[in-house]
Structure formats: C-alpha cells, structure tokens
CSV table of C-alpha atoms in Angstrom, one decimal:
chain,number,residue,atom,x,y,z
U,1,MET,CA,-12.5,22.1,5.5
U,2,LEU,CA,-9.9,19.5,5.1
U,3,GLU,CA,-9.7,17.4,8.2
U,4,LEU,CA,-7.6,14.9,6.7
U,5,ASP,CA,-3.8,15.2,6.1
U,6,VAL,CA,-3.5,14.3,2.5
U,7,HIS,CA,-0.2,14.4,0.5
U,8,ARG,CA,0.8,13.0,-3.3
U,9,TYR,CA,4.2,11.8,-3.6
U,10,GLN,CA,6.1,11.1,-7.1
U,11,PHE,CA,8.1,8.0,-7.2
U,12,ASN,CA,11.1,8.2,-9.7
U,13,GLY,CA,13.2,5.1,-10.9
U,14,GLU,CA,15.2,3.8,-13.5
U,15,LEU,CA,14.9,0.5,-15.3
U,16,LYS,CA,17.5,-2.2,-15.2
U,17,ALA,CA,15.8,-4.4,-17.5
U,18,PRO,CA,12.8,-4.3,-19.9
U,19,LEU,CA,9.5,-4.5,-18.2
U,20,GLN,CA,6.2,-4.7,-20.1
U,21,LEU,CA,3.3,-3.1,-18.2
U,22,ASN,CA,-0.1,-4.4,-19.0
U,23,ALA,CA,-3.2,-2.3,-19.6
U,24,TYR,CA,-3.4,-1.2,-16.2
U,25,SER,CA,-0.4,-1.5,-13.8
U,26,GLY,CA,-1.8,-0.7,-10.5
U,27,SER,CA,-2.5,-3.8,-9.5
U,28,MET,CA,1.1,-4.9,-10.0
U,29,LEU,CA,2.4,-2.1,-8.2
U,30,ARG,CA,0.2,-2.6,-5.2
U,31,GLY,CA,1.2,-6.4,-5.3
U,32,ALA,CA,4.7,-5.6,-5.4
U,33,PHE,CA,4.7,-2.9,-2.3
U,34,GLY,CA,2.6,-5.4,-0.4
U,35,ASN,CA,4.7,-7.9,-0.6
U,36,ALA,CA,7.7,-6.1,0.0
U,37,LEU,CA,6.1,-4.0,3.0
U,38,ARG,CA,5.2,-7.4,4.8
U,39,LYS,CA,8.5,-8.8,4.2
U,40,LEU,CA,10.0,-5.7,5.9
U,41,ALA,CA,7.8,-5.2,8.8
U,42,CYS,CA,7.1,-8.7,9.8
U,43,VAL,CA,9.0,-9.9,12.8
U,44,THR,CA,7.2,-13.1,13.6
U,45,LYS,CA,6.9,-14.7,10.1
U,46,MET,CA,3.1,-15.7,11.1
U,47,GLU,CA,1.2,-16.6,8.1
U,48,GLN,CA,-1.8,-15.0,9.3
U,49,CYS,CA,-1.2,-11.5,10.3
U,50,LYS,CA,-4.7,-11.2,12.7
U,51,GLN,CA,-3.4,-14.1,14.6
U,52,CYS,CA,-0.4,-12.5,15.4
U,53,LEU,CA,-0.1,-10.7,18.9
U,54,LEU,CA,1.8,-7.6,17.1
U,55,TYR,CA,-1.3,-7.2,14.7
U,56,ARG,CA,-2.6,-3.7,15.8
U,57,GLN,CA,1.1,-2.4,16.5
U,58,CYS,CA,2.7,-3.5,13.0
U,59,VAL,CA,3.2,-1.2,10.3
U,60,TYR,CA,2.1,-3.7,7.5
U,61,PRO,CA,-1.4,-4.2,8.3
U,62,GLN,CA,-2.0,-0.9,9.8
U,63,LEU,CA,-1.0,0.6,6.1
U,64,PHE,CA,-1.9,-2.7,4.1
U,65,GLU,CA,-4.5,-4.3,5.8
U,66,PRO,CA,-6.1,-1.9,8.4
U,67,PRO,CA,-7.5,-3.9,11.4
U,68,VAL,CA,-11.0,-3.2,12.3
U,69,PRO,CA,-11.2,-0.8,15.2
U,70,LEU,CA,-12.5,-2.8,18.3
U,71,HIS,CA,-15.4,-0.3,19.0
U,72,THR,CA,-16.9,2.3,16.6
U,73,GLU,CA,-19.7,4.3,17.9
U,74,LEU,CA,-22.0,4.3,14.9
U,75,GLN,CA,-21.8,0.8,13.0
U,76,GLN,CA,-19.6,-2.1,12.9
U,77,PHE,CA,-17.1,-2.5,10.0
U,78,SER,CA,-16.0,-5.8,8.2
U,79,ALA,CA,-13.1,-4.0,6.9
U,80,ILE,CA,-11.9,-0.2,6.4
U,81,PRO,CA,-10.3,1.6,3.7
U,82,CYS,CA,-6.6,1.6,3.2
U,83,PRO,CA,-4.6,5.2,4.0
U,84,PHE,CA,-2.8,4.9,0.6
U,85,ILE,CA,-3.5,5.1,-3.1
U,86,ILE,CA,-1.1,4.0,-5.6
U,87,GLU,CA,-1.7,6.1,-8.6
U,88,PRO,CA,-0.1,3.9,-11.7
U,89,PRO,CA,1.8,5.1,-15.1
U,90,PRO,CA,-1.2,6.3,-17.5
U,91,ILE,CA,-3.4,3.3,-18.7
U,92,GLY,CA,-2.6,0.9,-21.7
U,93,GLU,CA,0.0,-1.5,-22.3
U,94,SER,CA,3.6,-0.5,-22.7
U,95,SER,CA,6.8,-1.6,-23.3
U,96,LEU,CA,9.7,0.2,-21.0
U,97,SER,CA,13.3,-0.4,-22.2
U,98,LYS,CA,16.5,-0.7,-20.1
U,99,GLY,CA,17.2,2.4,-18.6
U,100,GLY,CA,13.8,3.6,-19.4
U,101,LYS,CA,12.1,5.9,-16.3
U,102,LEU,CA,9.3,4.6,-14.3
U,103,GLN,CA,7.2,7.2,-12.6
U,104,PHE,CA,3.8,6.8,-10.9
U,105,HIS,CA,2.5,8.4,-7.8
U,106,MET,CA,1.3,7.5,-4.1
U,107,VAL,CA,-1.3,9.3,-2.0
U,108,LEU,CA,-0.9,9.0,1.6
U,109,ILE,CA,-3.4,9.7,4.0
U,110,GLY,CA,-3.5,10.5,7.9
U,111,GLN,CA,-0.7,9.0,9.7
U,112,ALA,CA,0.5,7.1,6.8
U,113,ASN,CA,2.7,10.0,5.8
U,114,GLN,CA,4.5,9.4,9.2
U,115,GLN,CA,5.6,6.3,7.5
U,116,LEU,CA,6.8,7.7,4.7
U,117,ALA,CA,10.3,6.7,5.2
U,118,PHE,CA,9.5,3.0,6.0
U,119,ILE,CA,7.1,3.0,2.5
U,120,ILE,CA,10.2,4.4,0.6
U,121,GLU,CA,12.1,1.4,1.9
U,122,ALA,CA,9.6,-1.0,1.0
U,123,TRP,CA,9.5,0.4,-2.7
U,124,LYS,CA,13.1,-0.1,-2.9
U,125,ARG,CA,12.9,-3.7,-1.9
U,126,ALA,CA,10.3,-4.1,-4.3
U,127,PHE,CA,12.1,-2.7,-7.1
U,128,HIS,CA,15.1,-4.8,-6.3
U,129,GLN,CA,13.1,-7.9,-6.3
U,130,GLY,CA,11.8,-7.1,-9.7
U,131,LEU,CA,8.5,-5.8,-10.9
U,132,GLY,CA,6.2,-7.7,-13.5
U,133,LYS,CA,6.6,-11.4,-15.1
U,134,GLN,CA,10.1,-10.3,-16.0
U,135,HIS,CA,11.2,-9.5,-12.6
U,136,ALA,CA,12.5,-6.3,-14.3
U,137,GLN,CA,14.7,-4.4,-11.4
U,138,VAL,CA,14.1,-1.0,-10.6
U,139,VAL,CA,16.5,1.7,-9.1
U,140,LEU,CA,14.6,4.3,-7.3
U,141,HIS,CA,16.2,7.7,-7.9
U,142,THR,CA,14.2,10.5,-6.4
U,143,VAL,CA,10.7,10.9,-4.3
U,144,TYR,CA,9.1,14.4,-4.7
U,145,HIS,CA,6.3,16.1,-2.6
U,146,GLN,CA,3.7,17.3,-5.1
U,147,ALA,CA,1.6,20.1,-3.9
U,148,ALA,CA,-2.2,21.1,-4.7
U,149,ASP,CA,-0.5,23.6,-6.9
U,150,SER,CA,1.5,21.3,-8.7
U,151,SER,CA,4.8,22.5,-7.0
U,152,GLN,CA,7.3,20.1,-6.2
U,153,THR,CA,9.6,19.3,-3.0
U,154,LEU,CA,12.7,16.8,-3.1
U,155,MET,CA,11.9,14.4,-0.4
U,156,TYR,CA,14.5,11.9,-0.9
U,157,GLN,CA,17.2,11.1,-3.4
U,158,ALA,CA,19.5,7.8,-3.7
U,159,ASP,CA,22.7,9.7,-2.7
U,160,GLN,CA,21.2,11.4,0.3
U,161,PRO,CA,19.4,9.1,2.5
U,162,GLN,CA,18.4,11.7,4.6
U,163,LEU,CA,14.4,12.4,4.3
U,164,GLN,CA,13.2,16.0,4.0
U,165,VAL,CA,10.4,17.0,6.1
U,166,ILE,CA,6.8,16.8,4.5
U,167,PRO,CA,5.5,20.0,3.7
U,168,ALA,CA,2.5,21.6,5.2
U,169,ASN,CA,-0.7,21.6,2.7
U,170,LYS,CA,-1.5,24.9,1.5
U,171,GLU,CA,-5.2,26.5,1.3
U,172,TRP,CA,-6.5,25.6,-1.7
U,173,GLU,CA,-10.5,25.6,-2.4
U,174,LEU,CA,-13.0,25.7,-5.6
U,175,MET,CA,-14.5,28.9,-6.7
U,176,PRO,CA,-18.3,28.7,-6.4
U,177,THR,CA,-19.9,27.3,-9.4
U,178,ASP,CA,-23.1,25.4,-10.3
U,179,SER,CA,-21.5,23.1,-13.2
U,180,MET,CA,-18.7,21.0,-13.1
U,181,ILE,CA,-16.9,18.3,-15.4
U,182,LEU,CA,-14.8,15.8,-13.8
U,183,SER,CA,-12.6,13.8,-16.3
U,184,PHE,CA,-12.0,10.4,-15.3
U,185,ILE,CA,-8.4,9.0,-15.6
U,186,THR,CA,-8.6,5.6,-14.0
U,187,PRO,CA,-11.7,3.5,-14.2
U,188,LEU,CA,-14.2,4.3,-12.2
U,189,ARG,CA,-16.3,1.3,-10.1
U,190,ILE,CA,-19.4,2.3,-7.9
U,191,GLN,CA,-21.3,-0.7,-7.2
U,192,GLN,CA,-25.0,-0.9,-6.6
U,193,LYS,CA,-27.0,-3.8,-6.1
U,194,GLY,CA,-24.3,-6.2,-7.3
U,195,ARG,CA,-23.7,-4.3,-10.5
U,196,ILE,CA,-21.2,-1.4,-11.5
U,197,LEU,CA,-23.0,1.5,-12.5
U,198,SER,CA,-22.2,3.2,-15.8
U,199,GLU,CA,-24.2,5.1,-18.2
U,200,HIS,CA,-27.2,5.2,-15.5
U,201,MET,CA,-25.3,6.6,-12.9
U,202,SER,CA,-26.9,9.6,-11.0
U,203,ALA,CA,-25.4,12.5,-9.3
U,204,LYS,CA,-26.7,11.2,-6.0
U,205,ASP,CA,-24.9,7.9,-7.1
U,206,PHE,CA,-21.6,9.6,-7.6
U,207,LEU,CA,-21.7,12.2,-5.0
U,208,MET,CA,-22.6,9.9,-2.0
U,209,ALA,CA,-20.3,7.5,-2.9
U,210,LEU,CA,-17.6,10.2,-2.8
U,211,VAL,CA,-19.3,11.6,0.5
U,212,ARG,CA,-19.0,8.2,2.1
U,213,ARG,CA,-15.5,7.5,1.1
U,214,TYR,CA,-14.3,10.8,2.5
U,215,TYR,CA,-15.9,10.7,5.8
U,216,LEU,CA,-14.9,7.0,6.5
U,217,LEU,CA,-11.3,8.4,5.9
U,218,GLN,CA,-11.9,11.0,8.3
U,219,GLU,CA,-13.3,9.0,10.5
U,220,PHE,CA,-10.4,6.7,10.8
U,221,TYR,CA,-7.5,8.9,9.8
U,222,GLY,CA,-8.8,12.4,10.5
U,223,ILE,CA,-9.1,14.7,13.2
U,224,ASP,CA,-11.8,15.5,15.4
U,225,TYR,CA,-14.4,13.3,13.3
U,226,GLN,CA,-17.9,14.8,13.0
U,227,ALA,CA,-20.5,12.9,11.5
U,228,PRO,CA,-22.4,14.8,8.6
U,229,GLN,CA,-26.1,14.9,7.9
U,230,PHE,CA,-26.1,12.2,5.5
U,231,SER,CA,-29.7,12.3,4.8
U,232,GLU,CA,-30.0,16.1,4.0
U,233,LEU,CA,-26.8,15.8,1.5
U,234,ALA,CA,-28.4,12.8,0.1
U,235,ILE,CA,-31.8,14.9,-0.8
U,236,LYS,CA,-29.4,18.0,-2.2
U,237,ALA,CA,-27.3,15.5,-4.2
U,238,ALA,CA,-30.6,14.3,-5.5
U,239,SER,CA,-31.6,17.6,-6.9
U,240,ILE,CA,-28.5,17.6,-9.1
U,241,ALA,CA,-28.4,17.0,-12.4
U,242,CYS,CA,-26.0,14.4,-14.1
U,243,ASP,CA,-24.9,13.9,-17.6
U,244,VAL,CA,-22.3,11.1,-18.1
U,245,GLN,CA,-20.3,10.3,-21.2
U,246,PHE,CA,-18.9,6.8,-19.9
U,247,GLN,CA,-17.1,3.8,-21.8
U,248,TRP,CA,-16.5,0.4,-20.3
U,249,TYR,CA,-12.8,-0.1,-20.0
U,250,GLU,CA,-11.7,-4.0,-19.0
U,251,TRP,CA,-8.6,-5.7,-18.7
U,252,GLN,CA,-6.8,-9.0,-16.9
U,253,ARG,CA,-4.7,-8.9,-13.8
U,254,TYR,CA,-3.4,-11.6,-11.8
U,255,SER,CA,-4.6,-12.1,-8.3
U,256,SER,CA,-1.8,-13.4,-6.1
U,257,ARG,CA,-4.4,-14.4,-3.2
U,258,GLN,CA,-6.6,-16.5,-5.7
U,259,LYS,CA,-3.6,-17.5,-7.8
U,260,GLN,CA,-5.3,-17.2,-11.0
U,261,ALA,CA,-5.8,-14.4,-13.6
U,262,MET,CA,-9.0,-12.3,-13.3
U,263,LYS,CA,-10.9,-9.8,-15.6
U,264,PHE,CA,-11.4,-6.5,-14.3
U,265,GLY,CA,-13.0,-3.2,-15.4
U,266,GLY,CA,-14.7,0.2,-14.5
U,267,VAL,CA,-15.9,3.1,-16.6
U,268,LEU,CA,-13.6,6.2,-18.0
U,269,GLY,CA,-14.9,9.1,-19.5
U,270,GLU,CA,-16.5,12.3,-18.3
U,271,LEU,CA,-19.3,13.2,-15.6
U,272,GLN,CA,-20.9,16.7,-15.7
U,273,LEU,CA,-22.6,17.9,-12.5
U,274,GLN,CA,-25.0,20.8,-12.5
U,275,GLY,CA,-27.1,22.5,-9.6
U,276,ASP,CA,-26.2,23.6,-6.3
U,277,LEU,CA,-23.0,22.1,-5.4
U,278,THR,CA,-22.2,24.4,-2.4
U,279,ASP,CA,-22.1,21.3,0.1
U,280,PHE,CA,-20.0,19.2,-2.1
U,281,LEU,CA,-17.4,21.5,-3.7
U,282,PRO,CA,-14.6,20.6,-0.8
U,283,ILE,CA,-15.3,17.1,-1.3
U,284,LEU,CA,-15.1,17.2,-5.0
U,285,TYR,CA,-12.0,19.2,-4.8
U,286,TRP,CA,-10.0,16.7,-2.7
U,287,GLY,CA,-11.7,13.8,-4.3
U,288,GLN,CA,-8.8,14.4,-6.8
U,289,TRP,CA,-6.2,13.0,-4.3
U,290,LEU,CA,-8.8,10.6,-2.5
U,291,HIS,CA,-10.7,9.0,-5.5
U,292,ALA,CA,-14.1,7.9,-5.8
U,293,GLY,CA,-15.6,4.2,-5.9
U,294,ASN,CA,-13.9,0.6,-5.3
U,295,LYS,CA,-10.5,-0.2,-5.5
U,296,THR,CA,-8.9,2.8,-4.8
U,297,SER,CA,-5.9,1.6,-3.1
U,298,PHE,CA,-5.2,0.1,-6.8
U,299,GLY,CA,-5.4,3.8,-8.2
U,300,MET,CA,-8.8,3.2,-9.6
U,301,GLY,CA,-11.4,6.2,-9.7
U,302,GLN,CA,-9.1,9.2,-10.2
U,303,TYR,CA,-10.4,12.2,-11.8
U,304,LYS,CA,-9.5,15.9,-12.5
U,305,ILE,CA,-11.9,18.5,-12.5
U,306,ALA,CA,-12.1,19.9,-16.0
C-alpha cells in the first residue's frame, strides 16, 4: 500500500565531554538540529523565514517549518507536518561520560530523503556546537540505513565522506489478524476537545488519528494522493474494541522559542485492538515509522507491534 518513501537512519556519535540527558531528549535533539540546519541553509540571514524571498525554496523551511501550500483542493491548512521524525535515546534521565556513545534514529519522509547529505552536515554542525546545557561536543562517526527487517546499510562514515545510495524499501506487510497489541516506546499525545486522551481512548480515537496523519503525509510528501473514505473508515474503527493500559509520563523541557521551561507529557503503555482490522493493517504497520498523535517530530507517539 505504501505511497510514501519512508526510511529510518541510525546516527552514531562519540562524546567529547560528559552529557546529561533529561527524562526525554527528543526536544533537545530537535532544537539542536533545527538551529544548525537554519544556520547551514540560510543565505539571507533574515529573522523571519516567511518574509524571505527564498521561503519556498530554502531547505530549512522545507524540512523544519514546511510552508503551507498556496492552494489545496480539499481544505486550508494553518500548518503541515514535518517530513522528519527524531527518535531519541530511551526515555529516562541518564549521564553519558566522555568517550561514551550517543545513538539515536531519524525517520525521513518523501523528498526529505534526498536531503540526507544536507541533514548529516547539519547534525555534524549541531554536534560541534554542543548538546545540552553542558554544550557537550559529539563526533559523528557513522550513519546507517535501517530496513524494515532490521538489516543495516552503511550510508556515511567520517573518514569516507561519499554518501551511499539509499536502499529501496523492501515489501513488507502484516499477516491478517483480528487482534493486535501496540506497545508505546515514547509518550503518545492524542488531543480531543483540548485534553489529552488516556484511559478513555477508544479504537476510533486512535485509529482515525493515525489515519489522518498517514494521509496528511501522503498528501504533502507522497505520490498520486488519493483521499480515502474517511467516514467509512470511522464507522469501521468504531466497531473495533480497544483496551488500554496507559500511565501518564511527564517531564520538563526548555522551549527556545518561549524562552522558558515547560512541563510536557503523554501516555505510555499498551493499547490492544480487537476486531476487523483489515483496512487498518497497512497504516498500523507503517505507523511504527511514522508515529502517532502530536509532536511526532520530537519522536513522540512511537510504538512497536507486539
């Protein structure tokens, strides 16, 4: 089914100084990447990207703050999803020592894969500037492409700057099933009427959030977009039973835009679906790469099919 070109890359670096990771490092990594990407891409040095003549051609907004299309057939958008997802190290505070390894993943969607060399260069600059409050420098050693079957292909290594060709996605799908357990690796945030759903989340709440995310990405970054029958999918999703075993997970992050520390959170645990999942199986499978809910570019909403 996949009309999206989705690839996951593993970044491996070595710390040149100790680094203290907070409970969830996705926002720290995203901020460092965004700052370095903007400095690398920007040629006009204007404060506001939207006022720049190059706004719709520059790599920085294309990746980090995607411009809303001037014309869309079905609806008007105030914002569109980013074509990348940063998957940080495992949640929980940790202290990394000098000489230790920093490893995380990044998922690129659609044409963002063609900017892999630019993205790697931005990470190298972010690492040189330093991460966290300690501004700990990191040396990027290797970047691997990680396929659906967990096989890896070396894309980049520091002493060989030539980037390798991105492997094609292998055909991979879920076997038919009427029961599935999703185990969330990072906090999930699905909002409804201004509140984050937790123990009262229904199958329809989750599945339609996942469906909307998939087709938004497919519309903006895919090939030959065909809108599904959302109303029919919603009816089918409502017939599926859902059992959740969630707990709230909260941490504090610093917002560089708002210049203040902010509390942030989501739910962790397992979600079990039972019923006719046929129409949702491909999206459930690729959701393991695309994530679900809000703040996915921070790495939130990542799950594995148990």
